[in-house]
XYZ file of C-alpha atoms in Angstrom:
281
model
C -89.017 11.923 100.387
C -88.290 9.595 97.480
C -89.693 6.066 97.990
C -87.022 3.367 98.216
C -88.287 1.520 95.135
C -88.109 4.714 93.063
C -84.579 5.419 94.299
C -83.461 1.928 93.281
C -85.132 2.275 89.862
C -83.347 5.579 89.176
C -80.012 4.066 90.179
C -80.732 1.169 87.809
C -81.492 3.677 85.036
C -78.175 5.411 85.732
C -76.353 2.062 85.558
C -78.044 1.190 82.241
C -77.175 4.582 80.722
C -73.524 4.311 81.728
C -73.467 0.710 80.456
C -74.623 1.402 76.897
C -72.136 4.270 76.685
C -69.430 1.835 77.803
C -70.491 -0.612 75.058
C -69.875 2.053 72.421
C -66.572 3.062 74.024
C -65.380 -0.561 74.128
C -66.139 -1.106 70.447
C -63.411 -1.033 67.819
C -66.022 0.077 65.254
C -67.759 2.840 67.188
C -70.008 4.244 64.474
C -71.088 0.847 63.164
C -71.892 -0.460 66.620
C -73.678 2.786 67.479
C -75.883 2.134 64.458
C -76.538 -1.406 65.706
C -77.415 -0.058 69.165
C -79.875 2.466 67.738
C -81.474 -0.258 65.612
C -81.550 -2.539 68.659
C -83.487 0.067 70.632
C -85.916 0.489 67.727
C -86.416 -3.287 67.608
C -87.753 -3.290 71.170
C -90.153 -0.427 70.417
C -91.866 -2.636 67.813
C -93.319 -4.614 70.719
C -94.678 -1.429 72.316
C -96.005 0.732 69.473
C -98.934 -1.572 68.473
C -100.371 -1.132 71.980
C -99.808 2.623 72.244
C -101.801 5.563 70.862
C -100.285 7.781 68.187
C -98.732 10.970 69.551
C -100.977 13.994 69.066
C -100.451 15.765 65.733
C -99.177 18.927 67.455
C -96.105 17.018 68.660
C -94.869 15.659 65.324
C -92.884 18.779 64.404
C -91.023 18.465 67.694
C -90.623 14.739 67.133
C -89.110 15.310 63.683
C -86.654 17.881 65.034
C -85.732 15.585 67.918
C -84.996 12.747 65.469
C -82.518 14.969 63.613
C -80.897 16.017 66.883
C -80.627 12.426 68.104
C -78.995 11.280 64.860
C -76.390 14.030 65.298
C -76.048 13.080 68.974
C -75.286 9.415 68.262
C -72.769 10.274 65.540
C -70.971 12.721 67.852
C -71.058 10.164 70.661
C -69.315 7.613 68.448
C -66.660 10.214 67.578
C -66.140 11.087 71.252
C -65.541 7.470 72.209
C -63.439 6.827 69.127
C -60.768 9.193 70.405
C -61.509 9.791 74.100
C -61.702 7.708 77.265
C -65.065 7.009 78.919
C -63.869 8.469 82.240
C -63.032 11.733 80.439
C -65.718 12.152 77.757
C -68.754 10.994 79.749
C -68.350 13.345 82.771
C -67.498 16.228 80.443
C -70.592 15.948 78.252
C -72.975 15.138 81.120
C -71.540 17.953 83.244
C -71.410 20.663 80.591
C -75.030 20.073 79.494
C -76.733 21.492 82.648
C -74.382 24.488 82.577
C -75.353 25.276 78.980
C -79.028 24.776 79.868
C -78.869 27.190 82.799
C -77.062 29.843 80.759
C -79.398 29.373 77.777
C -82.465 29.830 79.987
C -80.941 33.021 81.382
C -80.095 34.446 77.943
C -83.193 33.316 76.011
C -85.916 33.509 78.631
C -84.480 35.883 81.227
C -84.597 33.200 83.922
C -81.584 34.143 85.980
C -80.059 31.160 87.825
C -80.385 31.167 91.600
C -77.421 31.411 93.938
C -77.540 27.642 94.355
C -77.560 27.139 90.587
C -74.512 29.380 90.198
C -72.821 27.316 92.924
C -73.593 24.165 90.930
C -72.269 25.773 87.746
C -69.094 26.713 89.584
C -68.652 23.128 90.830
C -69.097 21.715 87.338
C -66.706 24.217 85.792
C -64.148 23.491 88.501
C -64.546 19.751 88.007
C -64.082 20.109 84.263
C -60.954 22.176 84.782
C -59.594 19.446 87.080
C -60.509 16.774 84.565
C -58.798 18.638 81.747
C -55.802 19.366 83.955
C -55.446 15.698 84.841
C -55.543 14.736 81.153
C -53.027 17.487 80.371
C -50.726 16.291 83.166
C -50.939 12.710 81.931
C -50.364 13.935 78.349
C -53.592 12.205 77.277
C -55.598 15.332 76.460
C -56.577 15.177 72.806
C -58.056 18.442 71.583
C -59.717 16.493 68.777
C -61.918 14.979 71.512
C -62.801 18.242 73.274
C -64.657 19.684 70.279
C -67.014 16.687 69.810
C -67.588 16.517 73.584
C -68.656 20.176 73.681
C -70.847 19.681 70.606
C -72.432 16.578 72.163
C -73.239 18.511 75.342
C -74.898 21.232 73.254
C -76.977 18.637 71.380
C -78.067 17.081 74.702
C -79.372 20.489 75.756
C -81.189 20.975 72.431
C -82.970 17.639 72.353
C -83.856 17.955 76.046
C -85.587 21.288 75.427
C -87.290 20.007 72.259
C -88.506 16.784 73.892
C -89.628 18.699 76.973
C -92.159 20.553 74.797
C -92.872 17.679 72.411
C -93.753 15.072 75.012
C -96.272 17.421 76.625
C -97.995 17.985 73.276
C -97.895 14.260 72.452
C -100.252 13.370 75.277
C -98.448 10.085 75.960
C -94.813 9.944 77.058
C -94.121 6.309 76.139
C -95.701 6.678 72.682
C -93.593 9.765 71.978
C -90.429 8.014 73.186
C -91.103 4.842 71.181
C -91.683 6.721 67.927
C -88.578 8.807 68.620
C -86.387 5.693 68.908
C -88.002 4.028 65.888
C -87.702 7.034 63.553
C -84.176 7.795 64.725
C -83.130 4.260 63.778
C -84.770 4.569 60.347
C -82.969 7.831 59.555
C -79.697 6.505 60.968
C -79.828 3.410 58.757
C -80.602 5.420 55.605
C -77.790 7.912 56.259
C -75.331 5.147 57.104
C -76.183 3.327 53.878
C -75.858 6.488 51.791
C -72.473 7.231 53.330
C -71.307 3.653 52.858
C -70.726 3.297 56.595
C -73.352 0.714 57.426
C -72.015 -2.362 59.208
C -71.253 -5.349 56.982
C -73.624 -8.310 57.136
C -70.846 -10.395 58.654
C -70.268 -7.900 61.456
C -74.015 -7.526 61.972
C -74.340 -11.290 62.424
C -71.519 -11.291 64.952
C -72.510 -8.157 66.889
C -76.327 -8.302 66.744
C -76.470 -9.297 70.408
C -74.442 -6.211 71.366
C -76.927 -4.044 69.478
C -79.955 -5.625 71.129
C -78.450 -5.438 74.622
C -77.231 -1.867 74.172
C -80.529 -0.833 72.612
C -82.465 -2.387 75.487
C -80.256 -0.516 77.971
C -80.801 2.764 76.144
C -84.581 2.375 75.889
C -84.974 1.030 79.427
C -82.856 3.746 81.039
C -84.974 6.457 79.413
C -88.243 4.703 80.218
C -87.326 4.050 83.855
C -86.482 7.715 84.419
C -89.854 8.728 82.949
C -91.541 6.184 85.251
C -89.690 7.569 88.271
C -90.598 11.171 87.399
C -94.278 10.248 87.675
C -93.744 8.995 91.241
C -91.205 11.396 92.758
C -90.169 15.051 92.355
C -88.593 15.590 88.930
C -85.673 17.578 90.376
C -84.735 14.758 92.753
C -84.982 12.107 90.024
C -82.883 14.192 87.615
C -80.275 14.833 90.293
C -80.012 11.174 91.312
C -79.738 10.260 87.636
C -76.390 12.097 87.534
C -74.822 9.283 89.564
C -74.301 7.716 86.120
C -71.121 9.816 85.928
C -69.662 7.976 88.921
C -70.926 4.616 87.635
C -69.298 5.265 84.254
C -65.993 5.930 86.009
C -66.243 2.612 87.862
C -67.035 0.767 84.607
C -64.103 2.507 82.908
C -61.731 1.139 85.535
C -63.196 -2.338 86.037
C -64.185 -3.197 82.467
C -62.219 -0.965 80.101
C -58.865 -0.904 81.887
C -58.774 2.883 82.201
C -56.699 4.327 85.018
C -58.278 6.796 87.456
C -55.926 9.135 89.286
C -56.986 10.822 92.514
C -57.354 14.079 90.585
C -59.744 12.493 88.081
C -61.791 10.931 90.900
C -62.029 14.352 92.570
C -63.076 16.018 89.328
C -65.794 13.391 88.602
C -67.217 13.781 92.110
C -67.150 17.581 91.750
C -68.980 17.469 88.407
C -71.588 15.095 89.870
C -72.105 17.320 92.919
C -72.504 20.390 90.713
C -75.110 18.682 88.504
C -77.043 17.582 91.610
C -76.985 21.091 93.092
C -78.264 22.663 89.858
C -81.222 20.283 89.671
C -82.189 20.356 93.332
C -81.781 24.040 94.250
């Protein structure tokens, strides 16, 4: 059984994750504000790193690769929310990721999914078909969004596998996570400056609070899940974490003015159920 305090913490982590995604979606300058959010998360790590040990040397190759993957992830995320709705893009990328993971494990490592896992995959695929069908029916399906969403899901799988190995070699989960956020911000700033896309000083002065709040949400959501996984079964924590899909849908309606049809609600619930089944069974 999962203790009540752990359950509430995981639900809070899910809320925080959906919230910082909503902040990027609500922005009119998605890439610039994504940069501010990444820098905001790095700012908070500066208060942690002085009190943490350095990750073990064996983990730095994984850490470097994860930084590259996270930079790509944040850029793709900004593109997804530039053209797509939160209630469409978020369930798609969060739902497709466990499907790709299960299939990749079967192809690369010969770990054939169980019957329950195939049931979960079927639920997710069905939910995605419903979600796409609803967008098609409403004439809001933009194929320019589908490509970045699929790519983002693939990157989520990649950095999850890389960090899964890296954090074990690091010897300290919070130290690994803090350096990951800090280095990702450094690379993101350099690339943004080189591409001439960095936010203007005027916009930075206006939106700095958004970056700090979003960065805190991003860092806290990740840290709270790690905390919960030390106190409850990982599969249960990961499954409960998928409630962020439903929370994102609620935020999309209440805060972003997006309209949820009954078909979209059904598809989001189906994707969530499929993700839960994959991680529990």
